[in-house]
Short mmCIF file of C-alpha atoms and ligand atoms in Angstrom, two decimals:
data_model
loop_
_atom_site.label_atom_id
_atom_site.label_comp_id
_atom_site.label_asym_id
_atom_site.label_seq_id
_atom_site.Cartn_x
_atom_site.Cartn_y
_atom_site.Cartn_z
CA MET R 1 -0.15 0.22 -0.17
CA ARG R 2 2.86 2.05 1.26
CA ASN R 3 5.01 1.66 -2.24
CA ALA R 4 1.86 1.94 -4.16
CA LYS R 5 1.19 5.09 -2.64
CA TRP R 6 4.89 6.22 -3.29
CA ARG R 7 5.05 5.45 -6.55
CA ALA R 8 2.07 7.12 -7.50
CA ALA R 9 3.54 10.07 -5.76
CA THR R 10 6.80 10.19 -7.11
CA LYS R 11 5.54 9.19 -10.69
CA ALA R 12 3.47 12.54 -10.36
CA ALA R 13 6.32 14.41 -8.87
CA LEU R 14 8.57 13.04 -11.68
CA ALA R 15 6.10 14.16 -14.54
CA LEU R 16 5.95 17.57 -12.78
CA THR R 17 9.39 18.58 -12.18
CA GLY R 18 12.54 18.68 -14.64
CA ALA R 19 15.84 16.41 -14.41
CA GLY R 20 16.97 18.42 -11.67
CA ALA R 21 14.46 17.82 -9.28
CA LEU R 22 13.97 14.29 -10.00
CA ALA R 23 16.62 13.46 -7.94
CA ALA R 24 15.77 15.77 -5.10
CA SER R 25 12.29 14.59 -5.10
CA MET R 26 13.44 11.17 -4.86
CA ALA R 27 15.67 11.98 -1.80
CA ILE R 28 13.03 12.89 0.23
CA PHE R 29 12.02 9.29 0.26
CA LEU R 30 15.15 7.46 0.58
CA PRO R 31 15.53 4.78 3.18
CA GLY R 32 19.04 3.21 4.10
CA THR R 33 17.34 0.02 4.93
CA ALA R 34 16.01 -3.17 3.05
CA SER R 35 12.90 -2.28 1.25
CA ALA R 36 9.56 -4.31 -0.73
CA GLY R 37 9.25 -2.76 -3.88
CA THR R 38 7.18 -5.06 -6.19
CA THR R 39 8.24 -3.94 -9.29
CA LEU R 40 12.01 -2.61 -11.04
CA GLY R 41 10.91 0.58 -10.93
CA ALA R 42 9.25 1.26 -7.50
CA SER R 43 12.03 -0.50 -6.02
CA ALA R 44 14.79 1.35 -8.14
CA ALA R 45 13.23 4.19 -6.83
CA GLU R 46 13.05 3.57 -2.75
CA LYS R 47 17.55 3.46 -3.66
CA GLY R 48 16.93 6.82 -4.89
CA ARG R 49 17.42 5.33 -8.63
CA TYR R 50 15.99 4.78 -12.24
CA PHE R 51 14.98 1.24 -13.42
CA GLY R 52 14.73 2.11 -16.91
CA THR R 53 14.26 0.14 -20.54
CA ALA R 54 14.76 1.07 -24.25
CA VAL R 55 11.35 1.33 -26.24
CA ALA R 56 10.71 1.23 -30.20
CA ALA R 57 7.75 3.54 -30.93
CA ASN R 58 5.98 0.69 -33.04
CA ARG R 59 5.81 -1.55 -29.94
CA LEU R 60 3.61 0.53 -28.25
CA SER R 61 0.44 -0.71 -29.78
CA ASP R 62 1.36 -4.06 -28.57
CA GLY R 63 -1.19 -4.29 -25.34
CA ALA R 64 1.23 -7.33 -23.77
CA TYR R 65 4.16 -4.81 -24.20
CA THR R 66 3.03 -1.33 -22.76
CA THR R 67 1.95 -3.91 -19.71
CA ILE R 68 5.04 -4.82 -18.57
CA LEU R 69 6.47 -1.20 -19.64
CA ASN R 70 3.70 0.68 -17.66
CA ARG R 71 4.06 -1.85 -14.73
CA GLU R 72 7.73 -2.15 -14.37
CA PHE R 73 9.92 1.18 -15.61
CA ASN R 74 10.25 4.27 -14.68
CA SER R 75 12.34 5.50 -17.46
CA VAL R 76 12.77 5.16 -20.99
CA THR R 77 15.37 5.62 -23.72
CA PRO R 78 13.71 5.43 -27.51
CA GLU R 79 15.85 3.19 -28.93
CA ASN R 80 16.55 4.76 -32.58
CA GLU R 81 13.99 7.05 -32.78
CA MET R 82 16.05 10.41 -31.46
CA LYS R 83 19.18 9.01 -33.51
CA ILE R 84 20.61 11.80 -36.28
CA ASP R 85 18.70 9.98 -39.11
CA ALA R 86 15.62 9.74 -37.57
CA THR R 87 15.11 13.22 -36.30
CA GLU R 88 16.86 14.99 -38.97
CA PRO R 89 16.11 13.18 -42.35
CA GLN R 90 17.23 15.93 -44.74
CA GLN R 91 19.53 18.69 -43.66
CA GLY R 92 17.45 21.24 -41.67
CA GLN R 93 14.14 19.22 -41.53
CA PHE R 94 13.35 18.10 -38.22
CA THR R 95 11.21 15.27 -37.66
CA PHE R 96 10.10 13.79 -34.22
CA THR R 97 6.96 12.18 -34.59
CA ASN R 98 7.98 8.83 -33.45
CA ALA R 99 10.42 10.33 -30.57
CA ASP R 100 7.61 12.32 -29.55
CA ARG R 101 5.15 9.35 -29.38
CA ILE R 102 7.78 7.69 -26.81
CA VAL R 103 8.15 10.76 -25.03
CA ASN R 104 4.17 11.36 -24.66
CA HIS R 105 4.15 7.82 -23.43
CA ALA R 106 6.58 8.49 -20.83
CA ARG R 107 5.05 11.69 -20.10
CA SER R 108 1.80 10.53 -19.05
CA GLN R 109 3.33 7.64 -16.96
CA GLY R 110 4.91 9.79 -14.63
CA MET R 111 8.58 7.85 -16.65
CA SER R 112 11.42 10.33 -17.12
CA VAL R 113 13.10 9.95 -20.80
CA ARG R 114 17.17 9.53 -21.70
CA GLY R 115 17.68 11.07 -24.83
CA HIS R 116 20.00 9.08 -27.22
CA THR R 117 21.57 10.41 -29.32
CA LEU R 118 22.93 13.59 -30.39
CA ALA R 119 26.01 12.93 -32.47
CA TRP R 120 27.46 9.58 -33.42
CA HIS R 121 29.63 8.18 -36.32
CA GLN R 122 26.71 5.92 -37.11
CA GLN R 123 22.96 5.98 -38.35
CA GLN R 124 23.85 9.70 -39.63
CA PRO R 125 21.55 10.07 -42.26
CA GLY R 126 22.86 10.03 -46.04
CA TRP R 127 23.37 14.02 -46.41
CA MET R 128 25.35 13.82 -43.35
CA GLN R 129 27.53 10.78 -43.78
CA ASN R 130 28.81 12.47 -47.23
CA MET R 131 29.77 15.84 -45.28
CA SER R 132 33.18 16.92 -43.72
CA GLY R 133 35.39 19.60 -42.28
CA SER R 134 33.70 22.67 -40.92
CA ALA R 135 30.51 22.08 -43.12
CA LEU R 136 30.18 18.96 -41.15
CA ARG R 137 30.91 20.43 -37.51
CA GLN R 138 28.52 23.32 -38.23
CA ALA R 139 25.70 20.70 -39.24
CA MET R 140 26.60 18.57 -36.56
CA LEU R 141 26.69 21.34 -33.83
CA ASN R 142 23.03 22.85 -35.40
CA HIS R 143 21.66 19.06 -35.03
CA VAL R 144 22.60 19.27 -31.22
CA THR R 145 21.22 22.55 -30.61
CA GLN R 146 17.72 22.28 -32.89
CA VAL R 147 17.10 18.81 -31.28
CA ALA R 148 17.79 19.56 -27.65
CA THR R 149 16.04 22.80 -28.30
CA TYR R 150 12.84 21.18 -29.20
CA TYR R 151 13.11 18.46 -26.11
CA ARG R 152 14.21 21.23 -23.51
CA GLY R 153 12.98 20.32 -20.20
CA LYS R 154 11.63 17.12 -20.94
CA ILE R 155 14.78 15.11 -21.06
CA ALA R 156 16.60 13.61 -17.89
CA ALA R 157 19.78 12.72 -19.82
CA TRP R 158 21.30 13.42 -22.82
CA ASP R 159 23.73 10.83 -24.49
CA VAL R 160 25.17 13.91 -26.44
CA VAL R 161 27.88 11.80 -27.69
CA ASN R 162 27.89 8.06 -28.28
CA GLU R 163 30.95 5.85 -29.51
CA ALA R 164 33.62 8.22 -30.20
CA PHE R 165 36.50 5.75 -29.08
CA ALA R 166 38.27 2.83 -30.50
CA ASP R 167 38.10 -0.59 -29.99
CA GLY R 168 41.36 -2.33 -28.83
CA SER R 169 44.52 -1.65 -27.21
CA SER R 170 45.13 1.78 -28.99
CA GLY R 171 43.00 4.26 -26.45
CA ALA R 172 42.54 6.54 -29.44
CA ARG R 173 39.60 7.88 -30.88
CA ARG R 174 37.39 6.19 -33.78
CA ASP R 175 38.25 7.36 -37.06
CA SER R 176 34.52 8.96 -38.81
CA ASN R 177 33.98 11.72 -40.18
CA LEU R 178 32.85 13.86 -37.16
CA GLN R 179 36.28 13.11 -35.46
CA ARG R 180 38.15 14.31 -38.61
CA THR R 181 36.30 17.39 -38.14
CA GLY R 182 39.07 18.03 -35.19
CA ASN R 183 39.07 16.75 -31.84
CA ASP R 184 37.83 19.03 -30.11
CA TRP R 185 34.21 17.62 -31.70
CA ILE R 186 32.97 16.37 -28.52
CA GLU R 187 33.29 19.21 -26.44
CA ALA R 188 31.73 21.37 -28.45
CA ALA R 189 29.19 18.93 -28.69
CA PHE R 190 28.60 19.27 -25.03
CA ARG R 191 28.83 22.97 -25.19
CA ALA R 192 25.93 23.21 -27.92
CA ALA R 193 23.99 20.77 -26.06
CA ARG R 194 24.23 22.75 -22.68
CA ALA R 195 23.46 26.11 -24.37
CA ALA R 196 20.44 24.27 -25.56
CA ASP R 197 18.67 22.47 -22.36
CA PRO R 198 20.65 23.69 -19.22
CA GLY R 199 18.26 21.39 -16.97
CA ALA R 200 19.43 18.33 -18.89
CA LYS R 201 22.75 16.04 -17.16
CA LEU R 202 24.53 15.45 -20.38
CA CYS R 203 26.53 12.06 -20.69
CA TYR R 204 28.92 10.55 -22.86
CA ASN R 205 27.80 7.12 -23.77
CA ASP R 206 30.02 4.13 -25.59
CA TYR R 207 30.42 0.16 -24.88
CA ASN R 208 33.08 -2.17 -23.95
CA THR R 209 34.03 0.31 -21.31
CA ASP R 210 33.12 -1.46 -18.12
CA ASN R 211 36.60 -3.49 -17.61
CA TRP R 212 38.53 -0.95 -15.67
CA THR R 213 42.07 -2.49 -17.13
CA HIS R 214 40.73 -2.00 -20.99
CA ALA R 215 42.37 1.00 -22.72
CA LYS R 216 38.80 2.39 -23.87
CA THR R 217 37.89 2.19 -20.72
CA GLN R 218 40.72 4.40 -19.84
CA ALA R 219 40.83 6.59 -22.74
CA VAL R 220 37.28 7.49 -21.91
CA TYR R 221 38.13 7.84 -18.04
CA ASN R 222 40.67 10.39 -19.17
CA MET R 223 38.65 12.24 -21.57
CA VAL R 224 36.22 12.99 -18.95
CA ARG R 225 38.92 14.02 -16.25
CA ASP R 226 39.95 16.25 -18.84
CA PHE R 227 36.49 17.91 -19.66
CA LYS R 228 36.17 18.42 -15.86
CA SER R 229 39.56 19.70 -15.05
CA ARG R 230 38.70 22.54 -18.05
CA GLY R 231 34.93 23.15 -17.23
CA VAL R 232 33.62 21.60 -20.06
CA PRO R 233 30.27 20.85 -19.60
CA ILE R 234 29.78 16.90 -18.67
CA ASP R 235 27.60 15.60 -15.84
CA CYS R 236 27.52 11.94 -16.67
CA VAL R 237 28.91 8.60 -18.30
CA GLY R 238 26.84 6.14 -19.56
CA LEU R 239 28.08 2.74 -19.76
CA GLN R 240 26.14 0.30 -22.33
CA SER R 241 27.46 -2.84 -20.78
CA HIS R 242 26.18 -5.00 -23.05
CA PHE R 243 28.16 -8.29 -21.82
CA ASN R 244 28.21 -11.48 -24.04
CA ASN R 245 31.06 -13.96 -24.15
CA ASP R 246 33.13 -12.26 -25.99
CA SER R 247 32.92 -9.25 -23.68
CA PRO R 248 31.69 -10.56 -20.34
CA TYR R 249 30.98 -8.86 -17.07
CA VAL R 250 34.26 -8.50 -14.88
CA SER R 251 34.35 -8.20 -11.18
CA ASN R 252 36.29 -5.31 -11.90
CA TYR R 253 33.16 -3.07 -12.92
CA ARG R 254 32.52 -1.41 -9.51
CA THR R 255 35.59 -0.33 -9.86
CA THR R 256 35.23 0.92 -12.89
CA LEU R 257 31.61 2.59 -11.93
CA SER R 258 33.22 4.12 -8.80
CA SER R 259 36.27 5.54 -10.42
CA PHE R 260 34.23 7.75 -13.21
CA ALA R 261 31.88 8.89 -10.33
CA ALA R 262 34.69 10.05 -8.13
CA LEU R 263 35.53 12.25 -11.21
CA GLY R 264 32.39 14.03 -10.42
CA VAL R 265 30.44 13.01 -12.75
CA ASP R 266 27.11 10.84 -12.40
CA VAL R 267 27.36 6.92 -13.59
CA GLN R 268 24.20 5.47 -15.80
CA ILE R 269 24.11 2.00 -17.01
CA THR R 270 22.38 2.68 -20.08
CA GLU R 271 22.00 -0.54 -22.68
CA LEU R 272 22.21 -3.58 -20.01
CA ASP R 273 21.48 -6.87 -21.46
CA ILE R 274 23.78 -10.18 -20.59
CA GLN R 275 23.66 -13.34 -23.36
CA ASN R 276 21.78 -15.54 -21.65
CA ALA R 277 20.40 -13.56 -18.83
CA PRO R 278 22.24 -15.11 -15.73
CA ALA R 279 20.39 -14.14 -12.72
CA ASN R 280 23.86 -14.16 -10.88
CA THR R 281 25.93 -11.67 -13.47
CA TYR R 282 22.12 -9.53 -13.53
CA ARG R 283 22.31 -9.20 -9.76
CA ALA R 284 26.47 -8.35 -9.61
CA VAL R 285 25.55 -5.45 -11.71
CA VAL R 286 22.93 -4.35 -9.59
CA GLU R 287 24.35 -4.65 -6.35
CA ASP R 288 27.55 -2.59 -8.11
CA CYS R 289 25.24 0.19 -9.06
CA LEU R 290 23.98 0.51 -5.49
CA ALA R 291 27.39 0.27 -3.98
CA VAL R 292 28.04 3.44 -5.90
CA PRO R 293 26.39 6.77 -4.59
CA ARG R 294 26.77 7.76 -8.42
CA CYS R 295 25.72 5.19 -9.94
CA ASN R 296 22.19 7.00 -10.17
CA GLY R 297 20.24 4.28 -12.96
CA ILE R 298 20.09 1.33 -15.08
CA THR R 299 18.58 0.85 -18.38
CA VAL R 300 18.02 -2.67 -20.09
CA TRP R 301 17.94 -2.48 -23.82
CA GLY R 302 14.60 -3.92 -24.49
CA ILE R 303 11.91 -5.85 -22.07
CA ARG R 304 11.28 -8.73 -23.47
CA ASP R 305 13.53 -11.32 -25.55
CA SER R 306 12.05 -11.17 -28.65
CA ASP R 307 12.57 -7.14 -28.28
CA SER R 308 16.36 -7.34 -28.05
CA TRP R 309 18.32 -6.11 -30.81
CA ARG R 310 20.21 -9.75 -29.69
CA SER R 311 16.96 -11.61 -29.41
CA GLU R 312 19.21 -15.20 -30.10
CA GLN R 313 21.20 -14.68 -27.11
CA SER R 314 18.15 -14.06 -24.77
CA PRO R 315 19.63 -11.46 -22.98
CA LEU R 316 17.08 -9.90 -21.30
CA LEU R 317 14.38 -10.23 -18.37
CA PHE R 318 11.34 -11.28 -19.80
CA THR R 319 10.70 -14.26 -22.24
CA SER R 320 9.27 -13.15 -25.14
CA GLY R 321 5.82 -14.40 -24.05
CA GLY R 322 6.48 -11.76 -21.29
CA ALA R 323 7.14 -13.90 -18.51
CA LYS R 324 9.40 -12.93 -15.54
CA LYS R 325 12.61 -14.75 -15.80
CA ALA R 326 15.05 -15.70 -13.57
CA ALA R 327 16.98 -12.85 -14.11
CA TYR R 328 13.96 -10.57 -13.42
CA ASP R 329 13.43 -11.96 -9.53
CA ALA R 330 17.69 -11.26 -9.14
CA VAL R 331 17.44 -7.81 -10.06
CA LEU R 332 14.31 -7.49 -7.97
CA ALA R 333 15.56 -9.16 -4.57
CA ALA R 334 19.20 -6.86 -5.23
CA LEU R 335 17.27 -3.75 -5.50
CA ASN R 336 15.12 -4.26 -2.32
CA ALA R 337 18.37 -5.70 -0.62
CA GLY R 338 20.77 -3.42 -1.05
CA GLY R 339 21.15 0.74 -1.64
CA THR R 340 22.94 1.49 1.84
CA THR R 341 24.42 4.24 0.28
CA PRO R 342 21.80 6.41 -1.77
CA PRO R 343 22.75 8.79 -4.39
CA PRO R 344 23.27 12.63 -3.35
CA THR R 345 20.76 15.07 -3.93
CA THR R 346 22.10 15.84 -7.41
CA ALA R 347 21.70 19.21 -7.99
CA PRO R 348 21.17 20.53 -11.69
CA PRO R 349 24.36 20.88 -13.62
CA THR R 350 26.46 22.94 -12.24
CA THR R 351 27.64 25.05 -15.20
CA PRO R 352 24.54 27.22 -16.98
CA PRO R 353 25.03 28.12 -20.43
CA PRO R 354 27.59 30.94 -20.42
CA THR R 355 25.70 34.20 -20.99
CA THR R 356 29.13 35.39 -21.94
CA ALA R 357 32.05 33.10 -23.60
CA PRO R 358 33.69 30.88 -20.88
CA PRO R 359 36.31 32.57 -18.47
CA THR R 360 39.06 30.43 -19.66
CA THR R 361 40.12 32.51 -23.00
CA PRO R 362 40.21 36.34 -21.88
CA PRO R 363 40.89 38.47 -25.13
CA PRO R 364 44.65 39.16 -25.35
CA THR R 365 45.43 42.61 -25.22
CA THR R 366 47.53 42.11 -28.64
CA PRO R 367 46.74 40.25 -31.24
CA PRO R 368 48.36 36.55 -31.07
CA PRO R 369 52.28 36.78 -32.16
CA THR R 370 52.43 33.57 -33.55
CA THR R 371 50.41 34.39 -36.61
CA PRO R 372 52.36 36.71 -39.40
CA PRO R 373 50.44 39.12 -41.21
CA PRO R 374 48.71 37.74 -44.47
CA THR R 375 51.00 37.74 -47.58
CA GLY R 376 48.08 38.47 -49.57
CA SER R 377 44.58 40.12 -49.96
CA CYS R 378 41.30 38.32 -49.24
CA THR R 379 37.87 38.83 -49.13
CA ALA R 380 35.54 36.82 -46.12
CA THR R 381 31.87 36.45 -46.27
CA VAL R 382 29.71 35.37 -42.88
CA SER R 383 26.22 32.84 -43.24
CA VAL R 384 24.63 32.85 -39.55
CA ASN R 385 22.16 29.82 -38.46
CA GLN R 386 20.31 31.64 -36.26
CA TRP R 387 17.91 30.25 -33.39
CA PRO R 388 16.47 32.30 -29.82
CA GLY R 389 19.52 32.33 -27.66
CA GLY R 390 22.42 31.18 -30.22
CA PHE R 391 23.72 30.69 -33.47
CA VAL R 392 26.46 29.10 -35.77
CA ALA R 393 28.15 31.04 -38.16
CA ASN R 394 30.29 30.02 -41.13
CA VAL R 395 32.67 31.70 -42.66
CA ARG R 396 34.40 31.55 -46.04
CA VAL R 397 37.61 33.11 -46.68
CA THR R 398 38.84 33.35 -50.29
CA ALA R 399 42.02 34.95 -51.42
CA GLY R 400 42.38 37.74 -53.94
CA SER R 401 44.45 37.33 -57.06
CA SER R 402 47.23 36.31 -54.59
CA ALA R 403 47.88 33.01 -52.60
CA LEU R 404 47.95 33.40 -48.87
CA ASN R 405 50.43 31.68 -46.68
CA SER R 406 48.35 33.36 -43.82
CA TRP R 407 44.98 35.24 -43.03
CA ALA R 408 43.20 36.76 -40.45
CA THR R 409 40.06 38.44 -40.40
CA THR R 410 37.72 39.75 -38.17
CA ILE R 411 33.95 40.09 -37.16
CA THR R 412 32.02 42.41 -35.34
CA LEU R 413 29.22 41.30 -32.97
CA PRO R 414 26.45 43.16 -31.63
CA SER R 415 26.41 43.95 -28.45
CA GLY R 416 24.57 40.31 -26.24
CA ALA R 417 26.22 38.06 -28.82
CA ALA R 418 29.53 36.23 -27.63
CA VAL R 419 31.69 33.57 -29.21
CA THR R 420 31.67 30.12 -27.20
CA ASN R 421 33.81 28.61 -29.46
CA ALA R 422 35.43 28.20 -32.76
CA TRP R 423 36.26 25.70 -35.40
CA SER R 424 39.19 25.98 -38.31
CA ALA R 425 40.57 28.85 -37.02
CA ASN R 426 42.37 30.39 -33.93
CA ARG R 427 40.19 33.05 -32.23
CA SER R 428 41.52 36.02 -30.01
CA GLY R 429 38.47 37.30 -27.87
CA ASN R 430 34.44 36.54 -27.96
CA SER R 431 32.56 39.42 -27.87
CA GLY R 432 32.83 42.98 -29.64
CA THR R 433 35.45 42.56 -32.62
CA VAL R 434 36.53 39.09 -32.29
CA ARG R 435 39.56 38.40 -34.50
CA PHE R 436 40.04 34.71 -36.31
CA THR R 437 43.48 33.63 -37.91
CA ASN R 438 44.33 30.67 -39.32
CA VAL R 439 45.16 27.21 -38.29
CA ASP R 440 48.25 25.33 -39.62
CA TYR R 441 45.93 23.22 -41.80
CA ASN R 442 44.48 25.74 -43.83
CA SER R 443 47.11 28.83 -43.78
CA GLN R 444 47.91 28.23 -47.43
CA VAL R 445 45.04 29.36 -49.60
CA GLY R 446 45.89 29.35 -53.47
CA ALA R 447 45.15 32.76 -55.51
CA GLY R 448 41.52 32.68 -55.30
CA GLN R 449 40.76 29.86 -53.42
CA THR R 450 38.31 29.75 -50.70
CA ILE R 451 38.77 28.31 -47.01
CA GLU R 452 35.98 27.91 -44.27
CA PHE R 453 36.10 28.10 -40.32
CA GLY R 454 33.02 28.48 -38.32
CA PHE R 455 32.10 29.40 -34.87
CA GLN R 456 29.12 29.16 -32.07
CA GLY R 457 27.84 31.33 -30.08
CA THR R 458 25.17 32.85 -27.46
CA GLY R 459 22.73 35.60 -27.88
CA THR R 460 21.47 37.10 -31.58
CA ALA R 461 24.01 37.90 -33.99
CA GLY R 462 22.25 39.37 -36.58
CA ASN R 463 23.67 39.67 -40.33
CA LEU R 464 27.42 39.61 -39.53
CA SER R 465 30.00 40.72 -41.93
CA ALA R 466 33.98 39.49 -41.83
CA THR R 467 37.05 41.77 -42.75
CA CYS R 468 39.97 40.49 -44.01
CA ALA R 469 42.82 42.02 -41.21
O1 LIG C 501 18.92 -1.30 -30.79
C1 LIG C 501 19.04 -0.51 -31.60
C2 LIG C 501 18.62 -1.34 -33.02
O2 LIG C 501 17.20 -1.64 -33.19
C3 LIG C 501 19.81 -0.75 -34.04
O3 LIG C 501 19.42 -1.76 -35.71
C4 LIG C 501 21.22 -0.34 -33.83
C5 LIG C 501 21.53 0.37 -35.12
O4 LIG C 501 22.91 1.08 -35.31
O5 LIG C 501 21.17 0.36 -32.60
C6 LIG C 501 20.52 -0.69 -31.64
O6 LIG C 501 20.77 0.28 -30.40
C7 LIG C 501 22.24 0.46 -30.38
C8 LIG C 501 22.34 1.82 -29.62
O7 LIG C 501 21.83 2.72 -30.34
C9 LIG C 501 24.44 2.24 -29.42
N1 LIG C 501 24.49 1.02 -28.36
C10 LIG C 501 24.57 -0.38 -29.07
C11 LIG C 501 23.03 -0.35 -29.29
C12 LIG C 501 23.02 -1.86 -30.00
O8 LIG C 501 23.37 -1.79 -31.16
#
């Protein structure tokens, strides 16, 4: 009785509040002892956590599916409906119909939503696959901004960037068209997401990052540590946790969870499934999460085995007929037994979108000494993609009748507008007159040839013009 009432109250609170308030509303109810939840969501909530599942829009008309969904889960992740190919099938034309079906269903049930995913090398629409360089960077940032803006206030956590690191022992970034726009593409995406939806937690999400000793895990850890040290707005790390015989659960998983958490980010298990669904392994995963205060939620990647992307491995908690498996009982028991370390009442993201550009790059009093003066004349044009509160600008610099060995342009922003990041150019200043100079790889511009760079900003840019200095 108490549980049912509590769950109703929590669901109502979830429906009414944003992501930041979600944790706070849960914290009021946190017991430090064993509990007796009868569903995954209610039991996890008693421990200050959520229990979610991936949802496919086309299954919402399946009554058996939605019965389990509504009964057991208090968080959902659209399995494919928020991916880039689904939301921006033609450049600049956004479709949210299927994603909205899931979001609306979740909201009507008081479930929170994980957004998946804003920037990824896979499931790019054809137009994006064919892009590169600053045009792709601009398109990616615009995509992040438009989608996160559309869903502002409705998403508890976004997988801003998905699967950007290479498999194997290199510890390197994965090669992709996005990576080739410059190593800063990930942080640029996070900044754009923060500006678009300051209330959503922003996660980096990846697979095979469960084993603490793996190079890929260490590489993601180092990136998150670097982001935290430089003030890049990141709030959480998603461990997909697709476990199978080739990539098994290992006992150092808890070390991985706690090590990421120690960096000052939440940790979320985002796509859990385990080959053949061994009850002991499912139990261990839940116990590991409950042992780490900042592991604040678990999502399984589908409801019934027949819903799984790996259905032949029967990796989920419900049979194809909708019956609870032994793994289900183990998960529920672990949720009810554990959780002596409830998560802290997580405040909303601590880094609000800058109203002015980040303070780390004050305008130098003199231009950077490293860039020699341009060797020939140039002209420059600016195109601006404006949305409420922010913009992306693309700048084309064209050499005159002589080739350039270097170039510089200045752009004067109206009052209230500020640059937050730039790509394919060095930048001096962030408001008023901002100066952009070549980077190494675009210093040489042949006579009559054009290079492009871009920048993102807050405020209203209006019509910008660029002057070659
Ligand atoms: O489960 C998703 C499946 O339906 C899609 O066909 C596939 C396409 O890439 O993506 C699956 O979900 C993936 C998720 O988006 C990212 N991590 C790996 C998941 C399983 O492939």
